[in-house]
Coordinates of C-alpha atoms in Angstrom, one line a residue:
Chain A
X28 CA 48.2 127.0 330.4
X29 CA 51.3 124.5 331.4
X30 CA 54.5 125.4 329.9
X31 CA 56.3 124.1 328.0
X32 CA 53.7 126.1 325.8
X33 CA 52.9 124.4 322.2
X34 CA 55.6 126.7 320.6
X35 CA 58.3 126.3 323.1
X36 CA 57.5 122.7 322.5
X37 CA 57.5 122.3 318.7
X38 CA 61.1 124.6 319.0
X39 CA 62.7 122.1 321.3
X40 CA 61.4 119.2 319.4
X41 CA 63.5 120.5 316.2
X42 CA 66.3 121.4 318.1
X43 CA 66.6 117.9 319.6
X44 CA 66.2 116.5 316.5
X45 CA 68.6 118.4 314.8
X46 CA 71.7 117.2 317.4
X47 CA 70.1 113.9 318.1
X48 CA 68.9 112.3 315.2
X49 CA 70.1 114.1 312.0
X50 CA 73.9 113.4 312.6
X51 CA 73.0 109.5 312.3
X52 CA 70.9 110.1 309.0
X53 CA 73.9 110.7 307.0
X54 CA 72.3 111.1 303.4
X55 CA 69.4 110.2 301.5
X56 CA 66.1 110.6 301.1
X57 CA 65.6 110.5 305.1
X58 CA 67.6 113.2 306.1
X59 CA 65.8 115.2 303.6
X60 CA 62.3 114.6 305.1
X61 CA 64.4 115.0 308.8
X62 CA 65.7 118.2 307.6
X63 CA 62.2 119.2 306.2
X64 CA 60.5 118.1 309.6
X65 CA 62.8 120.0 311.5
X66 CA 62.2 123.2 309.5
X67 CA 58.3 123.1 309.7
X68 CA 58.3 122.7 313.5
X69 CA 60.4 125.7 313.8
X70 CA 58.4 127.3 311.5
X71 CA 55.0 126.4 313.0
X72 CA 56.7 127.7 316.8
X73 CA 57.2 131.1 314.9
X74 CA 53.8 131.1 313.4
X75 CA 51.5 129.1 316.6
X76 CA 52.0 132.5 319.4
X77 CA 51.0 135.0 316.8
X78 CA 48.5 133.1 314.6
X79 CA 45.6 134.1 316.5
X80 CA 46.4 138.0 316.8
X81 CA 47.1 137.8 313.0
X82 CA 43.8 136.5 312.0
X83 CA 41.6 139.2 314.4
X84 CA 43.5 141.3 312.8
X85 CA 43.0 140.3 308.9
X86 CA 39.2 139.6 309.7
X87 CA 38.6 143.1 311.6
X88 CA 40.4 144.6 308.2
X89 CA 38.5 142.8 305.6
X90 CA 35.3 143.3 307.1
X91 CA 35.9 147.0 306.9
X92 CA 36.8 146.8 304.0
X93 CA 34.3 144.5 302.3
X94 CA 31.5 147.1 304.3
X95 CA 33.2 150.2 302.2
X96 CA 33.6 148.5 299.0
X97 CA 29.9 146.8 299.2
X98 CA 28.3 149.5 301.7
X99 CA 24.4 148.4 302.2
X100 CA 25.0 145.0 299.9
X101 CA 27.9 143.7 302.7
X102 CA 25.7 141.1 304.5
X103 CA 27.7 139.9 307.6
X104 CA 28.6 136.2 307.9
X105 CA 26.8 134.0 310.8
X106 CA 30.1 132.5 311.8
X107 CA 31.2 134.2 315.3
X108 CA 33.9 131.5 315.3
X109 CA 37.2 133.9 314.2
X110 CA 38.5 131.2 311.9
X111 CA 35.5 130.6 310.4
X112 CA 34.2 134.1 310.0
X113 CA 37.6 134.9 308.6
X114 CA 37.0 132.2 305.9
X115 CA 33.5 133.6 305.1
X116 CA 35.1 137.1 304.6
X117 CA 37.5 136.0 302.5
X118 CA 34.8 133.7 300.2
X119 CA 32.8 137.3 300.2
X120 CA 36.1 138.9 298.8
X121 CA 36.5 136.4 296.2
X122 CA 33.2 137.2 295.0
X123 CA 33.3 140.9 294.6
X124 CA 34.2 142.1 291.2
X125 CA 37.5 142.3 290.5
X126 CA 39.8 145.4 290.3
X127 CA 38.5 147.4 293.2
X128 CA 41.1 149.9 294.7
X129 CA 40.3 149.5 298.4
X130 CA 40.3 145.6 298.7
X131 CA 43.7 145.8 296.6
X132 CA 45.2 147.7 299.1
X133 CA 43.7 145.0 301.5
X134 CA 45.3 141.9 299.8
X135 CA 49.0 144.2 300.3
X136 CA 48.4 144.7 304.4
X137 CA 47.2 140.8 304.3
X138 CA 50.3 139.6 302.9
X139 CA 52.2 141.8 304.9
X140 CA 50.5 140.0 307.7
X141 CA 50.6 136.2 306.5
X142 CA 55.1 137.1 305.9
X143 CA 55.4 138.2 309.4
X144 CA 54.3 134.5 310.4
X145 CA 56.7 133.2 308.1
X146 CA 60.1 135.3 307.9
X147 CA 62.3 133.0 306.4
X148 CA 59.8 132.3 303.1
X149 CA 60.3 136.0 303.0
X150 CA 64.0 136.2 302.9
X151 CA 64.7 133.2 300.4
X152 CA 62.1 134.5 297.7
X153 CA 61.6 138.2 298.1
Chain B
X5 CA 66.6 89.4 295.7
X6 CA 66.9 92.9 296.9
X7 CA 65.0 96.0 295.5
X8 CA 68.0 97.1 293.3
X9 CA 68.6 93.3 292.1
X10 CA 65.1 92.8 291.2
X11 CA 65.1 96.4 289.6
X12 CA 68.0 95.1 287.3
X13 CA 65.9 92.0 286.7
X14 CA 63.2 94.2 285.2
X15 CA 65.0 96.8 283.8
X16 CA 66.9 94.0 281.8
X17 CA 63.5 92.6 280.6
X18 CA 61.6 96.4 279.7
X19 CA 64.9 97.2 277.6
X20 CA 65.5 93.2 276.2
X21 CA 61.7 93.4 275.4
X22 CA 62.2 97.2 273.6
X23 CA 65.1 96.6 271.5
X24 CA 64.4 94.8 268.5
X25 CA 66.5 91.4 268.4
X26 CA 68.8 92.6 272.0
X27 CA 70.2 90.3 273.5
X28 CA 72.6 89.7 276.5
X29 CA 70.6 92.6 278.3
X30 CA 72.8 93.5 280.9
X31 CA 71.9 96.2 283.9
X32 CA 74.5 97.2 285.9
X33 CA 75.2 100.4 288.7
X34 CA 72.0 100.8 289.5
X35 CA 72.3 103.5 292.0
X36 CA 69.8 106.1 293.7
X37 CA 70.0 109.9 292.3
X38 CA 67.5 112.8 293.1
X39 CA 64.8 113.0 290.9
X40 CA 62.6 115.9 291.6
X41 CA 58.5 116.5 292.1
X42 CA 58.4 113.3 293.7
X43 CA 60.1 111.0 291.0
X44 CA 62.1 108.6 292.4
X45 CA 65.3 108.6 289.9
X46 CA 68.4 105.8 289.3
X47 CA 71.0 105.7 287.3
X48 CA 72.2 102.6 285.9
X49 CA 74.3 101.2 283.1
X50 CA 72.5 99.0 280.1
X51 CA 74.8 96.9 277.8
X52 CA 73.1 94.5 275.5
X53 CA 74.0 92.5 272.1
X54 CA 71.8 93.4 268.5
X55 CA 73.2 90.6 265.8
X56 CA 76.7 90.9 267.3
X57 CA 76.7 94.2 267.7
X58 CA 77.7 95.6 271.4
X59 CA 76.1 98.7 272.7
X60 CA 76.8 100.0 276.0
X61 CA 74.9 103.3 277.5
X62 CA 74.7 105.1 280.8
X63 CA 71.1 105.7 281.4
X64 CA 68.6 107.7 283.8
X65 CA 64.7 106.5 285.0
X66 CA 62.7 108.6 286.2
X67 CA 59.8 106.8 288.3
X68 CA 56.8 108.8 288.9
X69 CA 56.0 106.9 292.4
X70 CA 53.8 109.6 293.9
X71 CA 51.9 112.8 292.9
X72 CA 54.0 115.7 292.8
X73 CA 53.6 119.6 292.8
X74 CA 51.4 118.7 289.4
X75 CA 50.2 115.8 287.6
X76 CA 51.9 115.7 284.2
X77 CA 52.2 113.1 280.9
X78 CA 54.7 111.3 281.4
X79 CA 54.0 110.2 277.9
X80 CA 54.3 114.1 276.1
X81 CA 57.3 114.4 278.2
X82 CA 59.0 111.6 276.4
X83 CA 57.8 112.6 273.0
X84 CA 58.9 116.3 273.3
X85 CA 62.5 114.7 274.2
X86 CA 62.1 112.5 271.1
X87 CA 61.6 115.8 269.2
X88 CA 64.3 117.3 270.2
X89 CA 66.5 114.6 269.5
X90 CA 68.2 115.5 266.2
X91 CA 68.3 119.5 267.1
X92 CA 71.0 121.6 268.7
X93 CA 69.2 121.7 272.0
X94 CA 70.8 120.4 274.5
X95 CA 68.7 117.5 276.2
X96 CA 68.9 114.5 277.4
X97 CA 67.9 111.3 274.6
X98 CA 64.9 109.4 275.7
X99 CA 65.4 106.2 274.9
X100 CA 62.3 104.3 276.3
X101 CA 58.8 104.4 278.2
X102 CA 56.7 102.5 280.3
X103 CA 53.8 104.3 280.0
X104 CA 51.8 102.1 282.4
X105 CA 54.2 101.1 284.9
X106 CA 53.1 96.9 283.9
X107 CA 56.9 96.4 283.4
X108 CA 59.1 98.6 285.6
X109 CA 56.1 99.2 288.8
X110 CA 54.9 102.6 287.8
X111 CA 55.3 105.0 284.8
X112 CA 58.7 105.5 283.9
X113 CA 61.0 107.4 281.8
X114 CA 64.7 106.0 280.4
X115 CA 67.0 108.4 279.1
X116 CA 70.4 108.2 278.4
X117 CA 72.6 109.9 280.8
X118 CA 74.6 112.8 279.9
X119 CA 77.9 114.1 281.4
X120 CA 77.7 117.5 284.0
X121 CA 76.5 119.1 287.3
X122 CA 73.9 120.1 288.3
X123 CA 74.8 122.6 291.4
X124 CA 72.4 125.6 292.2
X125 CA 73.8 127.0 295.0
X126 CA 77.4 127.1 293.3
X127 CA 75.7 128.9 290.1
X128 CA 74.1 131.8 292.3
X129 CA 77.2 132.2 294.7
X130 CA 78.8 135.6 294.0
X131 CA 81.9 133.7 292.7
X132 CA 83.3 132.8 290.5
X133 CA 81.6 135.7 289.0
X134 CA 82.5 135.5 285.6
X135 CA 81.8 131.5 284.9
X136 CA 78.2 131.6 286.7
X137 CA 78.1 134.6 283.7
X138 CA 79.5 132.7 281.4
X139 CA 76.5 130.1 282.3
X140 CA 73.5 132.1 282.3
X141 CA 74.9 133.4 278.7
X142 CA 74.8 130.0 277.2
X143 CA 71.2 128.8 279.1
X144 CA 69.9 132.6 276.9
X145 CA 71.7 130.5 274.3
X146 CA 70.0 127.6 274.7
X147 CA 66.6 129.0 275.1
X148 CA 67.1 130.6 271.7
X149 CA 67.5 127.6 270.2
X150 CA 64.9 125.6 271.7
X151 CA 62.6 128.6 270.7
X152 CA 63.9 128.3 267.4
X153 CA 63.3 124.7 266.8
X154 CA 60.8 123.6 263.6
X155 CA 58.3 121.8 265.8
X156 CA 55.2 122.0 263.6
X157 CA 54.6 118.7 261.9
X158 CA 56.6 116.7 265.2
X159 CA 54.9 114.6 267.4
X160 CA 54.9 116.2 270.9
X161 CA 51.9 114.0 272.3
X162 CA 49.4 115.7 274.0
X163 CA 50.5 119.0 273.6
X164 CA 47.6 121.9 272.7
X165 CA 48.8 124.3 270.3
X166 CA 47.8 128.2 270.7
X167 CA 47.4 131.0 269.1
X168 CA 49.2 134.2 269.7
X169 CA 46.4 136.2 270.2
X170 CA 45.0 133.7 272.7
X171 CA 47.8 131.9 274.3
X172 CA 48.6 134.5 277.5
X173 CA 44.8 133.9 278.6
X174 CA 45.1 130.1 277.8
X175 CA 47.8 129.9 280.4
X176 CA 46.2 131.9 282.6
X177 CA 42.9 130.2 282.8
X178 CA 45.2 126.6 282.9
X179 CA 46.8 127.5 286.3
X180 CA 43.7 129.1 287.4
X181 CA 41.5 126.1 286.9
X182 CA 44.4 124.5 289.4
X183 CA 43.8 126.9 291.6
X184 CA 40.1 126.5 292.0
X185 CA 40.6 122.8 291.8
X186 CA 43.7 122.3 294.7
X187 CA 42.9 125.6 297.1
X188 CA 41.6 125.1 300.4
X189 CA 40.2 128.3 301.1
X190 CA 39.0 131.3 299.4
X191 CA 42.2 133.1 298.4
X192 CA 40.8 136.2 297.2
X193 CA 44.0 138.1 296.7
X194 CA 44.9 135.0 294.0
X195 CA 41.5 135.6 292.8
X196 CA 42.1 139.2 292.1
X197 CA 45.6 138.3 290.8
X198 CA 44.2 135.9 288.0
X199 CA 41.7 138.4 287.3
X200 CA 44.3 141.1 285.9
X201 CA 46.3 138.5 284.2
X202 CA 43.4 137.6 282.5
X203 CA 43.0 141.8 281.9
X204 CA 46.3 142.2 281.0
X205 CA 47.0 139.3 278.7
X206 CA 49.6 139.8 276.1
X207 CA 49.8 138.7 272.2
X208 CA 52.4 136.4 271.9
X209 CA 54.6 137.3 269.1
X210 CA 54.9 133.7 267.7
X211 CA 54.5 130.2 269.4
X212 CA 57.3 127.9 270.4
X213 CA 58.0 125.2 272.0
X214 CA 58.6 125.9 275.9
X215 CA 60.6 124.0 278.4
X216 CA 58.2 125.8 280.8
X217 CA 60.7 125.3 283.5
X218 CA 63.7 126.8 282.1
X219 CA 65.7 128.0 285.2
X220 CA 68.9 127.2 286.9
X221 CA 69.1 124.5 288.8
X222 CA 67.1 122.6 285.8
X223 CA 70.3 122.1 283.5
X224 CA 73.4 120.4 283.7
X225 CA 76.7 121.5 282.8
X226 CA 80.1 121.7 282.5
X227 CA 82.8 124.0 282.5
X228 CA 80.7 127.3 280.9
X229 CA 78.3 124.8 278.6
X230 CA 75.3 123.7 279.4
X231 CA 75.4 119.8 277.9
X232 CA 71.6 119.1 278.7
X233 CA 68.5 121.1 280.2
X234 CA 66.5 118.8 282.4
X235 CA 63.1 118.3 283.6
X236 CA 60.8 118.6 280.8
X237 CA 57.4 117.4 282.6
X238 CA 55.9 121.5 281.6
X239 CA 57.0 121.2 278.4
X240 CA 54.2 123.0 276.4
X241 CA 53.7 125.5 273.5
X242 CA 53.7 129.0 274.2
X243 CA 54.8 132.5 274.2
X244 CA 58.9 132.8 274.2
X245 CA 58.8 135.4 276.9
X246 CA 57.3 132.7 279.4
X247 CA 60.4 130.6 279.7
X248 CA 62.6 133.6 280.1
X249 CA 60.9 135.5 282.3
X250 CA 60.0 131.5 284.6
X251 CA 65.0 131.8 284.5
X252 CA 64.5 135.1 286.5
X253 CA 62.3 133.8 289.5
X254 CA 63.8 135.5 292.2
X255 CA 64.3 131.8 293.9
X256 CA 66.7 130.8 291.2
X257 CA 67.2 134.1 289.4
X258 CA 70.8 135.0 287.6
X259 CA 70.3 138.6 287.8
X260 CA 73.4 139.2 289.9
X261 CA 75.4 137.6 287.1
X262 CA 73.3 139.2 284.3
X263 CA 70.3 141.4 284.2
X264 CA 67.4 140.2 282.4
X265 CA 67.8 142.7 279.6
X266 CA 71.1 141.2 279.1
X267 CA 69.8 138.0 279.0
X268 CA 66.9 138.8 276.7
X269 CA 69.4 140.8 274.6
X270 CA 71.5 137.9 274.3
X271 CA 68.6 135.6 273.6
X272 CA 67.8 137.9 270.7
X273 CA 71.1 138.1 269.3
X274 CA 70.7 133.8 269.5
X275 CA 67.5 133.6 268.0
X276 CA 66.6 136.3 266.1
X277 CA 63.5 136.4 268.6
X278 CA 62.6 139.6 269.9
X279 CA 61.5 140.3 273.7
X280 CA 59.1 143.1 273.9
X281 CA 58.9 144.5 277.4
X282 CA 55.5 144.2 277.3
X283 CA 55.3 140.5 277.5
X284 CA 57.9 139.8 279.6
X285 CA 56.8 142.0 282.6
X286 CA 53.4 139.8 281.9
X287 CA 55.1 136.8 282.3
X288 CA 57.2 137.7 285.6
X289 CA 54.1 138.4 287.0
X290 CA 52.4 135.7 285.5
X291 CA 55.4 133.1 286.8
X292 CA 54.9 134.5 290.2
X293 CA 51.3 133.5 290.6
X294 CA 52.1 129.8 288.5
X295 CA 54.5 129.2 291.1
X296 CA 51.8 130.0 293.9
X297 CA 49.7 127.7 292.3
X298 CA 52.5 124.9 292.2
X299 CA 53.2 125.3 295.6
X300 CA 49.3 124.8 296.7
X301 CA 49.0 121.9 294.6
X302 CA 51.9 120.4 297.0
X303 CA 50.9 121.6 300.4
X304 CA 47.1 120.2 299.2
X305 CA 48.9 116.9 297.6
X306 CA 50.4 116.1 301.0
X307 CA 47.4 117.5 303.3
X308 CA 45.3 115.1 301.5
X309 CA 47.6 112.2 302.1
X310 CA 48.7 111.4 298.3
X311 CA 52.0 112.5 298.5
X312 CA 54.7 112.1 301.8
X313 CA 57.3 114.5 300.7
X314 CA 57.8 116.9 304.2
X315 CA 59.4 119.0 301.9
X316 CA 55.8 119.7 300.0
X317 CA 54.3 119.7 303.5
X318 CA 54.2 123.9 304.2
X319 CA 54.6 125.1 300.8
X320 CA 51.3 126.8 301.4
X321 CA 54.3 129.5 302.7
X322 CA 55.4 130.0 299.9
X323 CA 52.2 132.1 298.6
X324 CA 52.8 135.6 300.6
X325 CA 56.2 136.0 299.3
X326 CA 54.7 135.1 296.1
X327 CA 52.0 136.9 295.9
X328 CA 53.6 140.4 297.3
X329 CA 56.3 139.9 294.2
X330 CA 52.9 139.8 292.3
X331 CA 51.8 143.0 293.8
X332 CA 55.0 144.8 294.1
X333 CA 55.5 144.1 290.1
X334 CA 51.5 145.5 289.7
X335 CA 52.2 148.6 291.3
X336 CA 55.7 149.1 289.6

């Protein structure tokens, strides 16, 4: 892939925008959303480079799981697409009845996984 | 005519048109303020004449220009300041409404503005220690006497009222229904989350009125009062320990200025309200999982193209943090 990859990208967008633009938007509304823009791009060229692993991951975990906690009844989605599979897994989850030991322990290493993509939201409200 | 010119040209008429036999309507100041949850807020200054008589007030409107985090009634918001108006609570008077938005461009609040800061950061800083104490003592001051306030027999517009026995799963199944209704994907851990709440929901010892988002940051004040809490739009009737446990969010908790027991303690001293343990380890937990549901309704409110604060834009984020506080406090 040609570099400047997407995350190097979105990280030098913010950056220019922080010395470029934001000293001329001195107050108001404006620099808020500037501000806000700014802090998503950085955010999203965190999250972008380690999305992908993250989701493999989750969905490789949940299916596990969902085949312990459901055993024979665990019918495996269609989807082969990792996004999309990983959406079907979780609808399955949602499903299950409640209050099930194993797929608690699930949701913990799932968070655990969804705050490494965003360390700051981690910081400011842990 | 400019926006704020022709702003003063209809504030002039909404409060000339209001006020029985006014007068001389004169709007003046009319100046941009922040207004939260995507309200566009002003103050201005309103002077008009009733048979000779000259009254003069510094006034707020709040503008609700765009969905924000939630949809609420602007209309129960209003009455629940008008109930308030003659109690110790310290709140803001609401003066008028346009419910529709025919007079002023979109549904809008007046109230008269009241004297303080409002300064968030400065209130959890480490110093000056013992005023940002000094604060939090009067908001557990304040929240004893809005919980104390006679509001049976007061109109406070649409607002349901509870039981005790039933009011911890009424809230639950409320921000649950949001869920379902704003989330874009399965979310099974908030599944499972609003499945023990509903398990694990508490009596309420006796229903109040709540400000339901009683926190700093949603006051102003001066010196070490509070002169007027702020932002009354989840106003509703509840269980006390929901708007105490909401003040110790770890976003915009006080704890390093006073625990929660202190607070509580203090509330109780107030009020004459107890805090059982019980319900207030519901409610953190509880407030955890409302605030997830807040910040979906945001994130989904601008993916969807009905709100364009960038601010709402990734507060999907928000949800992990929230949602391991959730868990931590489970497992506890």
């Amino acid at each position: 892939m040609i570099r400047p990859r997407p995350e190097e990208l979105l990280a030098r967008i913010a950056a220019a925008l922080d010395e470029t633009v934001l000293p001329n938007v001195t107050h108001g509304p404006s620099r808020r959303q500037l501000q806000a823009a700014t802090s998503v791009l950085r955010r999203l060229a965190h999250a972008i480079p380690r999305e992908a692993a993250v989701i493999a991951e989750d969905a490789a975990d949940l299916e596990q799981t969902l085949r312990c906690v459901l055993g024979d009844k665990f019918v495996a989605p269609d989807a082969t697409d990792l996004p999309a599979r990983h959406i079907a897994l979780q609808a399955i989850a949602a499903d299950v009845p409640q209050s099930n030991t194993l797929l608690d322990d699930y949701y913990a290493r799932s968070v655990a996984r969804e705050l490494s993509l965003n360390p700051d939201k981690n910081k400011s409200d842990g | 005519m400019n926006a704020a010119a022709s702003l003063e040209t209809r504030l002039a008429a909404f409060i000339g048109a209001q006020e029985p036999g006014a007068a001389n309507v004169v709007i003046t100041n009319v100046t941009p303020v922040s207004g939260g949850n995507a309200r566009r807020a002003f103050a201005f200054d309103a002077a008009w004449d009733v048979a000779g008589k000259h009254t003069a007030l510094p006034c707020i409107m709040l503008a609700k220009a765009e969905p924000g985090q939630l949809e609420t009634d602007l209309e129960t918001e209003f009455r629940v300041l008008r109930a308030l108006q003659d109690s110790d609570v310290p709140a803001p008077p609401a003066l008028w409404i346009d419910t529709t938005g025919d007079s002023l461009g979109c549904p809008t609040l007046i109230m008269e503005r009241i004297a303080g800061t409002s300064n968030i950061k400065a209130l959890l800083a480490a110093e000056p220690a013992a005023a940002n104490r000094a604060i939090a003592e009067d908001l557990a001051a304040a929240a004893g006497k809005l919980h104390t306030l006679a509001w049976r027999g007061k109109n406070l517009g649409n607002l349901e009222t509870p039981s005790p026995e039933t009011v911890a799963g009424e809230q639950v199944v409320y921000w649950e229904n949001l869920f379902l209704k704003n989330r874009m994907e399965p979310l099974p851990a908030m599944v499972a989350a609003f499945h023990w709440l509903k398990t694990h929901a508490p009596k309420a010892e006796r229903i109040v009125l709540l400000h339901g988002d009683f926190r700093f940051g949603n006051f102003l004040y001066e010196g070490a009062k509070i002169t007027a809490l702020l932002d009354w739009e989840m106003a509703h009737l509840g269980d006390p320990m929901e708007d105490l446990a909401w003040a110790y969010r770890p976003l915009w908790s006080p704890a390093r200025h006073m625990t929660l027991e202190d607070f509580a303690a203090r509330y109780t001293q107030h009020s004459g309200i107890p805090a059982p343990a019980a319900n207030l380890r519901f409610y953190r937990l509880f407030s955890e999982i409302k605030h997830a549901v807040i910040s979906l309704n945001a994130a989904r409110a601008f993916a969807d193209g009905k709100a364009n604060s960038l601010r709402m834009s990734d507060r999907m984020t928000m949800l992990p943090g929230l949602l391991k506080n959730f868990q931590d406090g489970v497992r506890a």
